[in-house]
């Protein structure tokens, strides 16, 4: 007799069960009834019936233990092939969405290797090879991944230029904050959803442009400039190119060196006045990020830190929002390791220039 997956039995347990089956075989030969044998051996009637069928077909030898079953295994070479298949994505294997679940990986292994593994075995197999459960990052469909070149040392053109002139690599981005705070999870009684009171009709909004400044051998810096939206007819609600120019001038004064600003392709960044100002000043160089690639900008991580700290906060007045926003930005300014961590999150790195 053999048990699936080894039956979870030790050698002693298998020997004990084999002895019970052999006792049943002797009583089969004596012509005893199934019910009597089951009662005396304290086993189920169905088990005795199964043993009797095996005894009829193979005699007493059919009741001997065949040892533990060999559970299916996946070799390193086979798993490497499975990893290549998983790298193609779930849609390449006929699944509707881009989620790899343990059950789907189990299906791929069964299709490719003709091996049937349990869900628990597949889970242990993935863990053993360095796989874990992740929240996926989102990417725009319009993004050209081939055009996003991330070399060791960061955005290659800006890095070489900054290394040559001994300047600062400055990443820029802007974000808006309203009196309706971002929501975050909180503990509450089961069946009772926590409620946050917010201003229902407030249109007051604050925009912030921020610069993450990096230079090998220097502590990272964060420079920001807020802009409050005025509730006036015809008033501008976004930064103009003059505002960006003034922010860069302020950064140049504070940093005391040339600046290579790296930002996205916002139409204000491409304004003729800003391009003309760049051409007239040697200390300023602009580098464009690839389209739809916010994950390469460390300022995006700064906004994430700010929103996380402001989550579930009920702002009573616009001044309350302004004070909270400035406090959180100041907190990040004083903790340079947070600004360095924002750069690390992009996968970019800044190395000191190598001497010729």
Short mmCIF file of C-alpha atoms in Angstrom, two decimals:
data_model
loop_
_atom_site.label_atom_id
_atom_site.label_comp_id
_atom_site.label_asym_id
_atom_site.label_seq_id
_atom_site.Cartn_x
_atom_site.Cartn_y
_atom_site.Cartn_z
CA UNK A 1 0.00 0.00 0.00
CA UNK A 2 1.16 3.57 -0.68
CA UNK A 3 -0.04 6.92 0.63
CA UNK A 4 -0.10 10.11 -1.47
CA UNK A 5 2.64 12.65 -0.69
CA UNK A 6 4.13 10.08 1.72
CA UNK A 7 1.01 10.31 3.90
CA UNK A 8 2.94 12.49 6.32
CA UNK A 9 4.00 9.27 8.12
CA UNK A 10 7.23 8.34 9.80
CA UNK A 11 8.85 4.93 9.28
CA UNK A 12 7.43 3.72 12.62
CA UNK A 13 3.90 4.80 11.66
CA UNK A 14 4.15 3.04 8.31
CA UNK A 15 5.35 -0.15 10.03
CA UNK A 16 2.47 0.05 12.52
CA UNK A 17 -0.14 0.42 9.77
CA UNK A 18 1.47 -2.36 7.77
CA UNK A 19 1.08 -4.66 10.77
CA UNK A 20 -2.65 -3.87 10.99
CA UNK A 21 -3.12 -4.64 7.31
CA UNK A 22 -1.25 -7.94 7.64
CA UNK A 23 -3.49 -8.93 10.57
CA UNK A 24 -6.48 -8.14 8.39
CA UNK A 25 -4.97 -10.29 5.58
CA UNK A 26 -4.69 -13.31 7.90
CA UNK A 27 -8.35 -12.89 8.89
CA UNK A 28 -9.35 -12.51 5.24
CA UNK A 29 -7.86 -15.96 4.61
CA UNK A 30 -9.80 -17.29 7.61
CA UNK A 31 -13.06 -16.09 6.05
CA UNK A 32 -14.02 -13.55 8.73
CA UNK A 33 -16.51 -10.81 7.93
CA UNK A 34 -15.46 -7.26 7.11
CA UNK A 35 -17.53 -5.67 9.91
CA UNK A 36 -15.99 -7.94 12.55
CA UNK A 37 -12.43 -7.25 11.35
CA UNK A 38 -13.06 -3.49 11.31
CA UNK A 39 -14.43 -3.56 14.87
CA UNK A 40 -11.59 -5.67 16.25
CA UNK A 41 -8.83 -3.66 14.53
CA UNK A 42 -10.59 -0.32 15.29
CA UNK A 43 -10.52 0.90 11.70
CA UNK A 44 -13.27 1.94 9.30
CA UNK A 45 -15.26 -0.59 7.28
CA UNK A 46 -14.27 1.21 4.05
CA UNK A 47 -10.58 0.70 4.85
CA UNK A 48 -11.09 -3.01 5.44
CA UNK A 49 -13.02 -3.28 2.16
CA UNK A 50 -10.18 -1.55 0.32
CA UNK A 51 -7.63 -3.92 1.89
CA UNK A 52 -9.78 -6.92 0.98
CA UNK A 53 -9.87 -5.86 -2.68
CA UNK A 54 -6.08 -5.49 -2.69
CA UNK A 55 -5.73 -8.91 -0.99
CA UNK A 56 -7.94 -10.54 -3.61
CA UNK A 57 -5.91 -9.08 -6.46
CA UNK A 58 -2.38 -9.51 -5.10
CA UNK A 59 -2.53 -11.67 -2.05
CA UNK A 60 -0.82 -10.87 1.23
CA UNK A 61 2.06 -9.16 -0.60
CA UNK A 62 -0.32 -6.41 -1.74
CA UNK A 63 -0.80 -5.39 1.90
CA UNK A 64 2.89 -4.71 2.53
CA UNK A 65 4.02 -1.09 2.69
CA UNK A 66 5.60 0.23 -0.51
CA UNK A 67 7.43 2.98 1.41
CA UNK A 68 6.87 6.71 1.19
CA UNK A 69 5.63 8.12 -2.09
CA UNK A 70 8.07 10.24 -4.03
CA UNK A 71 6.53 13.73 -3.98
CA UNK A 72 7.08 15.69 -7.21
CA UNK A 73 9.98 18.13 -7.11
CA UNK A 74 11.19 21.01 -9.28
CA UNK A 75 14.91 21.26 -10.01
CA UNK A 76 16.84 24.54 -10.18
CA UNK A 77 17.01 24.35 -13.98
CA UNK A 78 13.28 23.72 -14.20
CA UNK A 79 12.48 26.65 -11.91
CA UNK A 80 14.72 28.91 -13.99
CA UNK A 81 12.57 28.00 -16.97
CA UNK A 82 9.43 28.71 -14.94
CA UNK A 83 10.86 32.12 -13.94
CA UNK A 84 11.29 32.95 -17.63
CA UNK A 85 7.67 32.03 -18.20
CA UNK A 86 6.53 34.15 -15.26
CA UNK A 87 8.56 37.06 -16.60
CA UNK A 88 6.34 37.12 -19.69
CA UNK A 89 3.42 38.19 -17.52
CA UNK A 90 0.07 36.56 -16.70
CA UNK A 91 -1.58 37.82 -19.91
CA UNK A 92 0.88 35.78 -22.00
CA UNK A 93 -0.51 32.65 -20.32
CA UNK A 94 -4.17 33.47 -20.93
CA UNK A 95 -5.04 35.21 -17.66
CA UNK A 96 -7.16 38.37 -17.82
CA UNK A 97 -5.28 40.62 -15.39
CA UNK A 98 -1.61 41.14 -14.50
CA UNK A 99 -1.62 39.29 -11.17
CA UNK A 100 0.53 36.32 -10.32
CA UNK A 101 -1.21 34.27 -7.65
CA UNK A 102 0.02 30.97 -6.23
CA UNK A 103 -2.79 29.15 -8.01
CA UNK A 104 -1.77 30.68 -11.35
CA UNK A 105 1.88 29.77 -10.82
CA UNK A 106 0.69 26.26 -9.98
CA UNK A 107 -1.14 26.18 -13.32
CA UNK A 108 1.95 27.32 -15.24
CA UNK A 109 4.09 24.63 -13.56
CA UNK A 110 1.53 21.96 -14.42
CA UNK A 111 1.35 23.10 -18.06
CA UNK A 112 5.08 23.46 -18.64
CA UNK A 113 6.57 20.70 -16.48
CA UNK A 114 3.66 18.25 -16.36
CA UNK A 115 4.09 18.22 -12.59
CA UNK A 116 1.20 18.59 -10.15
CA UNK A 117 2.18 20.48 -7.00
CA UNK A 118 -0.01 21.55 -4.12
CA UNK A 119 -0.62 25.24 -3.44
CA UNK A 120 1.45 25.05 -0.24
CA UNK A 121 4.35 23.45 -2.13
CA UNK A 122 4.27 26.17 -4.79
CA UNK A 123 4.24 28.85 -2.08
CA UNK A 124 7.31 27.34 -0.40
CA UNK A 125 9.02 26.98 -3.79
CA UNK A 126 8.53 30.67 -4.57
CA UNK A 127 9.71 31.77 -1.12
CA UNK A 128 12.80 29.58 -1.38
CA UNK A 129 13.77 31.24 -4.68
CA UNK A 130 13.36 34.81 -3.43
CA UNK A 131 9.81 35.56 -4.55
CA UNK A 132 7.43 37.50 -2.30
CA UNK A 133 4.01 39.17 -2.37
CA UNK A 134 4.22 42.74 -3.73
CA UNK A 135 1.96 45.67 -4.48
CA UNK A 136 2.73 46.36 -8.16
CA UNK A 137 3.95 49.73 -9.40
CA UNK A 138 1.86 51.45 -12.05
CA UNK A 139 3.22 52.51 -15.43
CA UNK A 140 1.50 54.58 -18.10
CA UNK A 141 0.59 52.74 -21.30
CA UNK A 142 2.04 55.67 -23.29
CA UNK A 143 5.44 55.30 -21.68
CA UNK A 144 8.31 54.25 -23.92
CA UNK A 145 10.38 51.94 -21.73
CA UNK A 146 13.10 51.73 -24.38
CA UNK A 147 13.53 55.50 -24.17
CA UNK A 148 14.06 55.44 -20.40
CA UNK A 149 17.78 54.87 -20.01
CA UNK A 150 18.95 54.47 -16.44
CA UNK A 151 22.66 53.84 -16.32
CA UNK A 152 24.79 53.26 -13.27
CA UNK A 153 25.33 56.76 -11.98
CA UNK A 154 21.86 58.05 -12.84
CA UNK A 155 20.62 60.14 -15.73
CA UNK A 156 23.71 59.81 -17.86
CA UNK A 157 23.86 63.18 -19.69
CA UNK A 158 23.16 65.23 -16.56
CA UNK A 159 25.58 63.20 -14.46
CA UNK A 160 28.49 63.67 -16.84
CA UNK A 161 27.73 67.35 -17.22
CA UNK A 162 27.47 67.93 -13.48
CA UNK A 163 30.66 65.97 -12.87
CA UNK A 164 32.47 68.08 -15.43
CA UNK A 165 31.39 71.40 -13.95
CA UNK A 166 31.29 70.33 -10.29
CA UNK A 167 27.65 71.37 -10.01
CA UNK A 168 24.49 70.09 -8.39
CA UNK A 169 21.99 67.65 -9.86
CA UNK A 170 18.60 69.20 -9.08
CA UNK A 171 15.32 67.33 -9.63
CA UNK A 172 12.17 69.45 -9.82
CA UNK A 173 8.48 68.68 -9.55
CA UNK A 174 5.30 70.36 -8.37
CA UNK A 175 2.19 69.11 -6.57
CA UNK A 176 -1.10 70.48 -5.28
CA UNK A 177 -2.57 70.10 -1.79
CA UNK A 178 -6.18 70.84 -0.85
CA UNK A 179 -8.08 70.98 2.43
CA UNK A 180 -9.46 67.50 1.72
CA UNK A 181 -6.73 65.27 3.20
CA UNK A 182 -5.58 61.97 1.72
CA UNK A 183 -7.11 58.95 3.40
CA UNK A 184 -5.13 56.35 5.27
CA UNK A 185 -6.11 53.19 7.10
CA UNK A 186 -6.87 53.40 10.81
CA UNK A 187 -8.08 51.00 13.48
CA UNK A 188 -11.79 50.93 14.28
CA UNK A 189 -14.51 48.65 15.55
CA UNK A 190 -15.59 45.94 13.16
CA UNK A 191 -18.63 47.07 11.19
CA UNK A 192 -18.12 50.75 12.09
CA UNK A 193 -16.24 52.79 9.47
CA UNK A 194 -14.22 55.66 11.02
CA UNK A 195 -15.32 59.11 9.82
CA UNK A 196 -13.14 62.19 9.21
CA UNK A 197 -14.81 65.60 9.13
CA UNK A 198 -13.49 67.78 6.29
CA UNK A 199 -14.49 71.01 4.60
CA UNK A 200 -17.06 70.07 1.98
CA UNK A 201 -17.03 73.24 -0.16
CA UNK A 202 -13.51 74.52 0.31
CA UNK A 203 -11.75 75.33 -2.97
CA UNK A 204 -8.62 76.63 -1.33
CA UNK A 205 -5.57 74.89 -2.71
CA UNK A 206 -1.81 75.28 -2.30
CA UNK A 207 0.69 74.33 -4.99
CA UNK A 208 4.29 73.59 -4.09
CA UNK A 209 7.31 73.37 -6.39
CA UNK A 210 10.22 71.53 -4.82
CA UNK A 211 13.84 70.81 -5.71
CA UNK A 212 15.78 67.76 -4.51
CA UNK A 213 19.44 68.76 -4.78
CA UNK A 214 22.30 66.24 -4.86
CA UNK A 215 26.05 66.51 -5.20
CA UNK A 216 28.65 63.83 -4.43
CA UNK A 217 30.33 64.59 -1.12
CA UNK A 218 27.63 67.08 -0.04
CA UNK A 219 24.50 66.53 2.08
CA UNK A 220 21.30 66.42 0.08
CA UNK A 221 19.12 69.54 0.10
CA UNK A 222 15.40 70.22 -0.33
CA UNK A 223 14.28 73.64 -1.55
CA UNK A 224 10.61 74.46 -2.05
CA UNK A 225 8.37 77.35 -3.01
CA UNK A 226 4.60 77.42 -2.16
CA UNK A 227 1.89 79.17 -4.13
CA UNK A 228 -1.59 79.77 -2.73
CA UNK A 229 -4.44 79.78 -5.23
CA UNK A 230 -6.30 83.10 -5.08
CA UNK A 231 -10.07 83.00 -5.35
CA UNK A 232 -10.07 85.84 -7.86
CA UNK A 233 -11.52 85.76 -11.33
CA UNK A 234 -8.76 85.30 -13.87
CA UNK A 235 -6.08 84.64 -11.24
CA UNK A 236 -3.40 82.13 -12.27
CA UNK A 237 -3.63 78.83 -10.41
CA UNK A 238 -0.33 77.33 -11.43
CA UNK A 239 3.34 78.28 -11.52
CA UNK A 240 4.48 80.51 -14.37
CA UNK A 241 7.86 80.23 -16.03
CA UNK A 242 8.95 83.30 -14.07
CA UNK A 243 8.15 81.42 -10.83
CA UNK A 244 10.35 78.52 -11.94
CA UNK A 245 13.09 80.95 -12.92
CA UNK A 246 12.99 82.62 -9.50
CA UNK A 247 13.06 79.22 -7.78
CA UNK A 248 16.17 78.20 -9.73
CA UNK A 249 17.86 81.51 -8.96
CA UNK A 250 17.11 80.99 -5.29
CA UNK A 251 18.56 77.46 -5.46
CA UNK A 252 21.68 78.76 -7.24
CA UNK A 253 22.27 81.28 -4.46
CA UNK A 254 21.72 78.75 -1.67
CA UNK A 255 23.77 75.95 -3.25
CA UNK A 256 26.57 78.23 -4.42
CA UNK A 257 27.37 76.39 -7.63
CA UNK A 258 26.20 75.46 -11.12
CA UNK A 259 22.86 73.67 -11.43
CA UNK A 260 21.74 70.91 -13.75
CA UNK A 261 17.96 70.83 -13.35
CA UNK A 262 16.19 67.62 -14.27
CA UNK A 263 12.44 67.94 -14.78
CA UNK A 264 9.53 66.68 -16.87
CA UNK A 265 8.15 67.99 -20.14
CA UNK A 266 5.55 70.33 -18.64
CA UNK A 267 4.66 73.05 -21.13
CA UNK A 268 5.76 75.73 -18.63
CA UNK A 269 9.20 74.11 -18.45
CA UNK A 270 9.41 74.45 -22.23
CA UNK A 271 8.43 78.11 -22.27
CA UNK A 272 10.47 80.33 -24.59
CA UNK A 273 11.31 82.76 -21.79
CA UNK A 274 12.75 79.99 -19.62
CA UNK A 275 14.79 78.59 -22.51
CA UNK A 276 16.13 82.06 -23.26
CA UNK A 277 17.09 82.57 -19.61
CA UNK A 278 18.91 79.21 -19.63
CA UNK A 279 20.85 80.17 -22.76
CA UNK A 280 21.94 83.46 -21.19
CA UNK A 281 23.30 81.93 -17.94
CA UNK A 282 26.14 79.41 -17.90
CA UNK A 283 25.35 78.17 -14.39
CA UNK A 284 22.00 76.69 -15.49
CA UNK A 285 21.48 73.57 -17.63
CA UNK A 286 18.12 71.83 -18.13
CA UNK A 287 17.69 68.10 -18.74
CA UNK A 288 14.31 66.60 -19.68
CA UNK A 289 13.04 63.42 -18.09
CA UNK A 290 11.54 60.81 -20.44
CA UNK A 291 7.81 61.09 -20.97
CA UNK A 292 5.57 59.30 -18.47
CA UNK A 293 8.47 58.44 -16.15
CA UNK A 294 7.63 60.03 -12.77
CA UNK A 295 9.33 57.10 -11.01
CA UNK A 296 12.69 58.61 -12.04
CA UNK A 297 12.02 61.81 -10.10
CA UNK A 298 12.87 61.68 -6.37
CA UNK A 299 10.56 64.64 -5.66
CA UNK A 300 7.63 62.26 -6.24
CA UNK A 301 8.78 60.33 -3.17
CA UNK A 302 8.89 63.61 -1.22
CA UNK A 303 5.21 64.18 -2.03
CA UNK A 304 4.48 60.66 -0.86
CA UNK A 305 6.15 61.36 2.49
CA UNK A 306 4.23 64.61 2.91
CA UNK A 307 0.85 63.08 2.06
CA UNK A 308 1.49 60.16 4.37
CA UNK A 309 2.14 62.54 7.26
CA UNK A 310 -0.94 64.65 6.42
CA UNK A 311 -3.30 61.68 6.01
CA UNK A 312 -6.63 61.84 7.88
CA UNK A 313 -5.89 65.39 9.07
CA UNK A 314 -8.95 67.65 9.24
CA UNK A 315 -7.86 71.15 8.15
CA UNK A 316 -10.13 73.86 9.55
CA UNK A 317 -8.68 76.85 7.71
CA UNK A 318 -6.35 77.45 4.75
CA UNK A 319 -3.74 78.73 7.20
CA UNK A 320 -3.93 75.40 9.03
CA UNK A 321 -3.18 73.58 5.75
CA UNK A 322 -0.32 75.96 4.99
CA UNK A 323 1.27 75.52 8.44
CA UNK A 324 1.00 71.73 8.28
CA UNK A 325 2.48 71.61 4.79
CA UNK A 326 5.42 73.84 5.71
CA UNK A 327 6.06 71.83 8.89
CA UNK A 328 6.24 68.53 7.04
CA UNK A 329 8.53 69.94 4.33
CA UNK A 330 10.76 71.41 7.03
CA UNK A 331 10.88 68.03 8.77
CA UNK A 332 12.15 66.44 5.56
CA UNK A 333 14.68 69.26 5.05
CA UNK A 334 16.23 68.53 8.44
CA UNK A 335 16.52 64.80 7.70
CA UNK A 336 18.87 64.46 4.76
CA UNK A 337 18.67 60.67 4.90
CA UNK A 338 15.04 60.97 3.79
CA UNK A 339 16.07 63.02 0.75
CA UNK A 340 18.79 60.47 -0.04
CA UNK A 341 16.21 57.71 0.31
CA UNK A 342 13.99 59.44 -2.25
CA UNK A 343 16.86 59.24 -4.76
CA UNK A 344 17.50 55.60 -3.89
CA UNK A 345 13.83 54.81 -4.56
CA UNK A 346 14.27 55.91 -8.18
CA UNK A 347 17.08 53.41 -8.80
CA UNK A 348 19.43 56.25 -9.77
CA UNK A 349 22.82 56.90 -8.20
CA UNK A 350 25.28 59.78 -8.24
CA UNK A 351 28.94 58.85 -8.23
CA UNK A 352 31.80 61.31 -7.78
CA UNK A 353 33.64 62.12 -11.01
CA UNK A 354 36.65 59.98 -11.77
CA UNK A 355 39.88 61.89 -12.36
CA UNK A 356 41.15 61.88 -15.96
#
